[in-house]
Each structure stands twice: as C-alpha cells, then as structure tokens.
Coordinates of C-alpha atoms and ligand atoms in Angstrom, one line a residue:
M811 CA 47.7 168.4 125.1
T812 CA 49.4 165.7 123.2
A813 CA 50.4 166.1 119.6
A814 CA 48.7 163.8 117.1
S815 CA 51.0 161.4 115.2
G816 CA 50.9 158.6 112.7
N817 CA 47.2 158.8 111.8
D818 CA 46.8 162.6 111.6
G819 CA 43.8 163.8 109.7
I820 CA 41.2 161.0 110.6
S821 CA 38.1 162.5 109.0
T822 CA 34.6 162.8 110.5
D823 CA 33.4 160.3 107.9
E824 CA 36.0 157.7 109.0
L825 CA 35.1 158.5 112.7
A826 CA 31.4 157.9 111.9
L827 CA 32.3 154.4 110.8
A828 CA 34.8 153.8 113.6
T829 CA 32.2 154.6 116.3
R830 CA 29.6 152.3 114.8
N831 CA 32.0 149.4 114.0
H832 CA 33.8 148.6 117.2
G833 CA 36.9 146.5 117.6
M834 CA 37.7 143.9 120.3
P835 CA 39.7 145.6 123.0
L836 CA 43.0 143.6 123.0
E837 CA 42.8 142.6 126.6
F838 CA 40.1 140.2 125.4
L839 CA 42.9 138.2 123.7
R840 CA 43.0 136.5 127.2
H841 CA 39.7 134.7 126.5
D842 CA 39.4 131.5 124.5
V843 CA 35.9 132.7 123.3
T844 CA 35.2 136.4 123.0
P845 CA 32.2 137.6 125.0
V846 CA 29.4 138.6 122.6
G847 CA 29.6 142.3 123.3
A848 CA 33.4 142.4 122.9
H849 CA 33.5 140.7 119.5
Y850 CA 34.3 143.1 116.7
V851 CA 31.4 144.4 114.6
L852 CA 31.6 145.5 111.0
T853 CA 28.5 146.6 109.2
H854 CA 28.8 148.4 105.8
Y855 CA 25.4 150.1 105.9
D856 CA 22.7 150.0 108.7
V857 CA 21.7 147.1 110.9
P858 CA 18.4 146.2 109.1
A859 CA 15.1 145.8 110.9
V860 CA 14.2 142.1 110.4
D861 CA 11.1 140.5 111.9
T862 CA 12.0 137.0 113.0
D863 CA 8.4 135.8 113.0
T864 CA 7.8 136.5 109.3
W865 CA 11.5 136.0 108.2
R866 CA 12.2 133.4 105.6
L867 CA 15.3 132.0 104.0
H868 CA 14.9 131.4 100.2
V869 CA 17.1 128.8 98.7
S870 CA 16.8 128.7 94.9
G871 CA 18.6 129.0 91.5
A872 CA 20.3 125.9 90.0
V873 CA 18.7 123.5 92.5
D874 CA 16.3 120.6 92.1
T875 CA 14.0 121.6 95.0
P876 CA 13.9 125.3 95.9
L877 CA 13.0 125.9 99.6
S878 CA 11.6 128.7 101.7
L879 CA 12.5 128.1 105.4
S880 CA 11.4 129.7 108.6
L881 CA 13.7 130.0 111.6
D882 CA 11.9 127.0 113.2
D883 CA 12.7 125.0 110.1
I884 CA 16.4 125.8 110.6
R885 CA 16.3 125.0 114.3
V886 CA 14.9 121.5 113.9
R887 CA 17.7 120.4 111.6
P888 CA 20.8 118.6 113.0
R889 CA 22.9 121.1 114.9
L890 CA 26.5 122.1 113.9
S891 CA 28.7 124.2 116.2
R892 CA 32.2 125.6 115.5
T893 CA 34.5 127.9 117.4
V894 CA 35.8 130.3 114.8
T895 CA 38.2 133.2 114.8
M896 CA 37.0 135.8 112.4
E897 CA 38.9 138.8 111.3
C898 CA 38.0 141.7 109.1
A899 CA 40.0 141.9 105.8
G900 CA 40.5 145.6 106.6
N901 CA 42.2 144.9 110.0
G902 CA 45.4 147.0 110.2
R903 CA 44.2 149.5 107.5
A904 CA 44.9 152.6 109.5
F905 CA 48.6 151.8 109.6
L906 CA 48.9 152.2 105.9
S907 CA 50.1 155.4 104.4
P908 CA 48.4 156.9 102.6
R909 CA 45.5 155.6 104.5
P910 CA 42.7 154.1 102.3
L911 CA 39.4 155.8 103.2
S912 CA 37.2 153.2 104.9
Q913 CA 36.8 151.8 108.4
P914 CA 40.1 152.8 110.1
W915 CA 41.0 149.7 112.0
L916 CA 44.2 149.4 114.0
H917 CA 44.5 145.8 115.3
E918 CA 41.2 145.1 116.9
A919 CA 39.0 143.8 114.1
V920 CA 39.0 140.2 115.3
G921 CA 37.1 137.9 117.7
T922 CA 36.4 134.2 118.4
A923 CA 32.9 133.0 118.8
R924 CA 31.1 129.7 119.1
W925 CA 28.6 129.7 116.2
S926 CA 25.8 127.2 116.2
G927 CA 23.1 126.4 113.6
C928 CA 22.8 124.0 110.8
S929 CA 25.1 122.8 108.1
L930 CA 25.1 124.6 104.7
A931 CA 26.5 121.4 103.1
D932 CA 23.5 119.5 104.3
L933 CA 21.1 122.1 103.1
L934 CA 22.8 122.2 99.6
A935 CA 22.5 118.4 99.5
E936 CA 18.9 118.6 100.5
V937 CA 17.9 121.0 97.7
G938 CA 20.0 119.1 95.2
V939 CA 22.6 121.3 93.4
G940 CA 22.1 121.2 89.7
H941 CA 24.5 120.3 86.9
G942 CA 26.9 123.2 86.0
A943 CA 26.5 125.0 89.3
V944 CA 29.6 127.2 90.0
D945 CA 28.8 129.7 92.7
V946 CA 26.5 130.1 95.7
V947 CA 25.3 133.7 96.3
F948 CA 24.4 134.8 99.8
E949 CA 22.3 137.9 100.1
G950 CA 21.6 139.9 103.3
A951 CA 18.7 142.2 104.2
D952 CA 20.8 145.4 104.4
R953 CA 21.0 148.0 101.7
G954 CA 23.2 150.9 101.1
I955 CA 25.2 152.8 98.5
E956 CA 28.8 152.0 97.9
G957 CA 31.1 152.8 95.0
G958 CA 28.2 154.9 93.6
Q959 CA 26.0 151.7 93.4
A960 CA 22.8 151.1 95.4
Q961 CA 23.0 147.5 96.5
T962 CA 22.1 144.8 99.0
Y963 CA 25.1 143.4 100.8
A964 CA 25.8 140.1 99.0
R965 CA 28.8 137.8 98.4
G966 CA 29.3 134.9 96.1
L967 CA 31.4 131.9 97.1
S968 CA 32.5 129.0 94.9
L969 CA 30.4 125.8 95.3
D970 CA 33.4 123.9 96.5
E971 CA 34.0 126.4 99.3
A972 CA 30.4 126.7 100.2
A973 CA 29.9 122.9 100.5
R974 CA 32.8 122.4 103.0
A975 CA 31.6 120.6 106.1
E976 CA 32.6 123.4 108.6
V977 CA 30.4 126.1 107.0
V978 CA 27.6 127.1 109.5
L979 CA 24.3 128.8 109.0
A980 CA 24.3 130.2 112.5
D981 CA 21.3 131.3 114.6
E982 CA 23.3 131.3 117.8
M983 CA 26.5 133.0 119.0
N984 CA 28.1 131.7 122.2
G985 CA 25.0 129.8 123.1
L986 CA 22.7 132.8 122.8
P987 CA 20.3 133.8 120.0
L988 CA 22.2 135.7 117.4
P989 CA 22.1 139.5 118.3
P990 CA 21.0 142.0 115.8
Q991 CA 24.5 143.5 115.2
H992 CA 25.9 140.0 114.3
G993 CA 23.2 139.1 111.8
A994 CA 19.9 138.0 113.5
P995 CA 18.1 135.8 112.9
L996 CA 20.6 133.9 110.6
R997 CA 24.0 134.4 109.2
L998 CA 26.6 132.6 107.3
V999 CA 29.9 131.7 109.0
V1000 CA 32.7 130.5 106.7
P1001 CA 35.6 129.4 109.0
G1002 CA 39.1 130.4 107.9
W1003 CA 38.0 133.3 105.6
Y1004 CA 38.2 137.0 106.3
G1005 CA 34.8 138.2 107.7
M1006 CA 33.3 139.7 104.5
T1007 CA 32.4 136.2 103.3
S1008 CA 30.2 135.5 106.4
V1009 CA 27.1 137.3 105.3
K1010 CA 24.8 138.6 108.1
W1011 CA 21.0 138.9 108.0
L1012 CA 20.8 136.2 105.5
R1013 CA 17.7 136.3 103.3
S1014 CA 18.5 134.2 100.3
I1015 CA 20.9 131.6 99.0
T1016 CA 21.1 131.3 95.2
V1017 CA 23.0 128.7 93.3
T1018 CA 24.3 130.0 90.0
T1019 CA 25.7 128.5 86.8
E1020 CA 27.8 131.6 86.0
P1021 CA 30.5 133.2 88.2
Y1022 CA 28.9 135.8 90.5
T1023 CA 29.9 139.4 89.5
G1024 CA 28.4 141.5 92.4
Y1025 CA 30.1 144.5 93.8
Q1026 CA 31.5 142.9 97.0
N1027 CA 33.2 140.3 94.9
T1028 CA 34.4 142.1 91.8
R1029 CA 35.0 145.7 93.1
S1030 CA 35.5 145.3 96.8
Y1031 CA 37.7 142.9 98.8
R1032 CA 40.4 142.6 96.1
W1033 CA 44.1 143.1 96.4
R1034 CA 44.8 145.9 94.0
T1035 CA 47.9 148.1 93.7
R1036 CA 46.3 150.6 91.4
D1037 CA 42.7 151.7 91.1
D1038 CA 42.3 150.4 87.5
D1039 CA 43.9 147.0 88.4
P1040 CA 41.2 144.3 88.5
G1041 CA 43.2 142.7 91.4
T1042 CA 42.9 139.3 93.0
P1043 CA 40.2 138.4 95.5
M1044 CA 40.8 138.3 99.3
S1045 CA 40.0 134.9 100.8
V1046 CA 41.5 133.1 103.8
M1047 CA 43.1 135.0 106.7
R1048 CA 46.8 135.6 106.7
P1049 CA 48.9 134.5 109.7
R1050 CA 48.8 137.0 112.6
A1051 CA 49.8 137.1 116.2
L1052 CA 48.5 139.7 118.6
M1053 CA 49.5 140.5 122.2
A1054 CA 47.3 141.5 125.1
P1055 CA 49.2 144.6 126.0
P1056 CA 50.9 144.1 129.4
G1057 CA 50.8 146.5 132.4
I1058 CA 48.6 149.6 132.6
P1059 CA 47.8 152.1 129.8
G1060 CA 47.8 155.8 129.8
F1061 CA 44.3 157.2 129.2
L1062 CA 45.8 159.3 126.4
P1063 CA 48.2 158.5 124.8
R1064 CA 47.7 154.8 125.1
S1065 CA 51.3 153.9 125.9
R1066 CA 51.9 151.2 128.5
F1067 CA 53.6 151.2 131.9
L1068 CA 54.8 148.3 134.0
R1069 CA 57.1 147.4 136.9
P1070 CA 60.4 145.6 136.5
G1071 CA 60.5 141.9 137.1
P1072 CA 58.8 138.8 135.6
V1073 CA 55.8 139.5 133.3
L1074 CA 53.8 136.9 131.4
L1075 CA 53.2 138.2 127.9
E1076 CA 50.3 136.5 126.3
G1077 CA 48.2 136.6 123.2
R1078 CA 46.7 134.6 120.3
A1079 CA 47.7 133.7 116.8
W1080 CA 45.7 132.4 113.8
S1081 CA 46.0 131.8 110.1
G1082 CA 43.1 130.9 107.8
R1083 CA 42.9 127.1 107.6
Q1084 CA 46.5 126.6 108.6
S1085 CA 48.0 125.5 111.9
I1086 CA 50.3 127.9 113.7
T1087 CA 53.8 126.4 114.0
D1088 CA 55.7 129.2 115.7
V1089 CA 55.1 132.5 117.5
Q1090 CA 58.2 134.6 118.3
V1091 CA 58.5 137.5 120.7
R1092 CA 61.0 140.4 120.6
T1093 CA 61.2 142.8 123.5
D1094 CA 63.3 145.5 121.7
D1095 CA 63.5 146.4 118.1
E1096 CA 67.2 145.4 118.0
G1097 CA 66.8 142.3 120.2
P1098 CA 66.5 138.7 119.2
W1099 CA 63.3 136.9 118.3
R1100 CA 62.6 134.2 120.9
R1101 CA 60.0 131.4 120.8
A1102 CA 56.8 131.7 122.7
E1103 CA 54.9 128.6 124.2
L1104 CA 52.0 127.6 122.0
E1105 CA 48.7 126.0 123.0
P1106 CA 46.5 124.6 120.2
P1107 CA 42.8 125.4 120.3
D1108 CA 40.0 122.8 120.6
D1109 CA 38.7 123.7 117.2
P1110 CA 41.2 124.1 114.3
Y1111 CA 39.4 127.3 113.2
A1112 CA 39.9 129.0 116.5
W1113 CA 43.0 131.0 117.5
W1114 CA 46.1 129.5 119.3
R1115 CA 47.1 130.8 122.7
W1116 CA 50.7 131.8 123.2
T1117 CA 52.7 132.9 126.3
F1118 CA 56.2 134.2 126.8
K1119 CA 58.0 134.9 130.1
W1120 CA 59.7 138.2 130.1
E1121 CA 62.0 139.6 132.7
A1122 CA 61.2 143.3 132.3
T1123 CA 64.2 145.6 132.8
P1124 CA 63.9 149.4 133.5
G1125 CA 63.7 151.6 130.4
D1126 CA 61.7 151.9 127.2
H1127 CA 60.9 148.8 125.2
V1128 CA 59.0 147.9 122.0
L1129 CA 57.3 144.5 122.3
S1130 CA 56.5 142.6 119.1
C1131 CA 55.1 139.2 118.3
R1132 CA 55.0 137.4 115.0
A1133 CA 53.3 134.1 113.8
T1134 CA 54.4 131.6 111.3
D1135 CA 52.0 129.0 109.8
D1136 CA 52.5 125.5 108.6
R1137 CA 53.1 126.7 105.0
G1138 CA 56.0 128.7 106.4
V1139 CA 54.2 132.0 105.8
V1140 CA 55.4 134.6 108.3
Q1141 CA 54.2 138.1 109.2
P1142 CA 56.2 140.9 107.6
L1143 CA 57.7 143.7 109.6
E1144 CA 56.3 146.4 107.3
P1145 CA 52.8 146.6 105.8
E1146 CA 52.3 146.2 102.0
W1147 CA 50.1 149.0 100.7
N1148 CA 47.1 148.3 98.5
V1149 CA 44.1 150.3 97.3
G1150 CA 41.5 148.9 99.7
G1151 CA 43.7 148.6 102.7
Y1152 CA 43.3 144.8 103.1
G1153 CA 45.3 142.1 104.6
N1154 CA 47.8 144.2 106.6
H1155 CA 49.2 141.6 108.9
A1156 CA 52.5 143.4 109.7
V1157 CA 53.8 142.7 113.2
Q1158 CA 52.2 144.5 116.1
R1159 CA 54.5 146.9 118.1
V1160 CA 53.6 147.7 121.7
A1161 CA 55.6 150.5 123.3
V1162 CA 56.1 150.0 127.1
R1163 CA 57.9 151.9 129.8
V1164 CA 59.2 149.8 132.7
D1165 CA 59.5 151.8 135.9
G1166 CA 57.9 151.9 139.3
A1167 CA 54.3 152.3 137.9
Ligands
LIG775 N1 24.8 141.5 105.4 C1 26.0 141.9 105.7 N2 26.9 140.9 106.1 C2 28.2 141.2 106.4 C3 28.6 142.6 106.4 C4 27.6 143.6 106.1 O1 27.9 144.8 106.1 N3 26.4 143.2 105.7 N4 29.9 142.9 106.8 C5 30.9 141.8 106.6 C6 32.2 142.1 107.1 S1 33.1 143.1 106.1 C7 32.7 141.5 108.2 S2 34.3 141.7 108.6 C8 31.8 140.6 109.0 C9 31.8 141.1 110.5 O2 31.0 140.2 111.2 P1 30.6 140.7 112.7 O3 30.1 142.1 112.7 O4 29.6 139.7 113.2 O5 31.9 140.7 113.5 O6 30.5 140.5 108.5 C10 30.4 140.5 107.1 N5 29.0 140.2 106.8
LIG776 MO1 35.3 143.1 107.1

C-alpha cells in the first residue's frame, strides 16, 4: 500500500466527473495531431442524443435573413480546416489547495485536432448582422443543473471574436465525422481560447444587441478570488509547456524510472494566439534553466514541439519545463489560487529516478 499525498480526499462526486471526462495521456504529446480517442473530453452534463437526419442549426436574432440549416447545407459550403490546440480552462485545477470542487484535472486536459467545417464569419456575412449587434450566443443541445440553475449549455462571444476568420463550425475531427463526445453533428471551434468557448452539439446561433448574461459567461469561467467577486472572464489560453514523461512509469505510484545516459526530452508548448519564443528545461529544482529546441507548428493555433537533450545521471531528479510567449508572459512556478480553479499554468514537475531500470 502507498500512502495518498497531495490530493487526499478526492470525493466520489469528483471521481464521477473524472471517469467521464478523460484527459490526454501525456505520451500523446509526441503526436502533432492527437488521435481522436486520445483527445481530452469535457462535458458538463450528459452527451445528448441528437438525430443527425432531423438536426437543424437555427441562425437568428439581430440578422437580416434568419436561416435554418441541415447538415448537408453546412457540408456544401466552402470548407475551412484548422489545426487547433484546445485546453480546458480548468486544466491544473487539482494542484490548487484548497481544491475547487469540479473536474479534478492534473495536466492532461489538452489536445490538438484538425477541425473541418465551414466558416462562421462567412455564415454571419450571409445572414447579415444587424446594426447594434454586440454578442453572438451559441447554444448546445445538452441540459443540466449547475449552480442551482437548470440550463442548456450556452456561451456568448463578442461579435468581433466570433467574426474572426479562423473560427470553424466543425462537422469533422481529424478527417472523420465528428464523434458524439466531441459535439456531433456540429460544434464551434474558437482557436486560441480555452475550450469552454467551443460549444458542442450546436443547435442555435443568436446575434444579440445586448451583452449576453447566461450562466457560463457571468457565473462560470471567471477569474474570482472570492465567491462574491464578479471576477473577470477567462478567454485565451495562457502559455504552457508540457513534457512527455521519459522512461517507464510505476503502475502506482506513477513516478518514472530510466537508465543513465542520453535521453531526448520532448513535449509541446502553446499560448492562446501568441507565438512561443522560448521553452526552458530544468533537470533539478536547484539546477539552471536551459533552452530547448523549438519547432513551429504548420498552423499558428497548434502547439509547438520542443526537444532537449539530457545526459541522465544516476539519482533522483525533478524535470520541469516552462514556456514564454511573444508578449514575454512566462509560466509561474507556483499556482495562483482562484475560486473556480481556472488557468493554473504553473510549471509541470516530473519526478524521475535514474538507475538500471
Ligand atoms: N454543449 C457543450 N459544449 C461544450 C461543453 C459542454 O459541456 N457542453 N464543454 C466545454 C468545455 S468546458 C470544454 S473544455 C470543451 C471540451 O471539448 P472536447 O470535449 O471536444 O475536448 O468543450 C466545451 N463545449
Ligand atoms: Mo473546459
């Protein structure tokens, strides 16, 4: 038996979320594009039953020509494909103390997929956005109760953000029809933003002339230091680098073992809409930070690959990596606590034992 540490007291309710909403095992950081089944999944309520044959997308509100579209209507439009790294705003939550009660992510709530469909900007141009429009509201088909409120999952996005050229209404993921858990038959993908913005099981798009005040915008996904603080909205992803843990793991605990000698450490780094300018690696907590090699992605919204040659010496080490973006924003060493447990991009630490494994 091993003693529990760090995250003692994970409740059955948190475990019920954690078993439904899986992360991407970190060895998949070796792939440019995450295989569909290994991409993380986060669903607040249940995956809804949607009949693709009768499904329609309703586009209405402050528009000149409201539309009701079938999936075939979406598919005949000019295609748009983007390779996008998406991360849940709650990634890293389980490292916070006290731990906010929600999906207890460690580092794995991330993935990179090739999303294909049609352009939201083109669709908005086609329906003709009316004078005084401010927000675009995206509603899914899934319902649940959250914060004491029965609701349909929905998010509002400013018109400026929604009309950006890279925003996809996606009916395909990695060249395959969108699977149910990722939002079939159609989802929104907003590159650069944390995942909550990319509404799955899309049913309606409504242009509004007043700022949207739904639960997921005004209560959830806000950076708040106290419960009664209105807070500020979470938006684009903060810079983060992650490492594919080297060597072999224990089954339990998950600490790592490897042999002495040359090891290629590798991983990925990303930051909202920014470029990554630097990834640094440290192989001991007291050691120096040293620069990794960086490879830019083909799509500016996908993660950057990094590699670092390490000469592993016998003993115990803690490996860390940290990213800096082109605004000079760097990952902190310690998390910053907040009520919802969002945006924890503190540097990853990977404990390894180098011996004859
Ligand atoms: N309709 C709907 N859309 C949703 C959600 C949801 O629960 N319902 N979860 C959001 C959150 S919090 C995230 S992080 C992403 C996850 O997308 P994925 O499951 O395809 O990885 O979907 C977003 N879109
Ligand atoms: Mo999320």
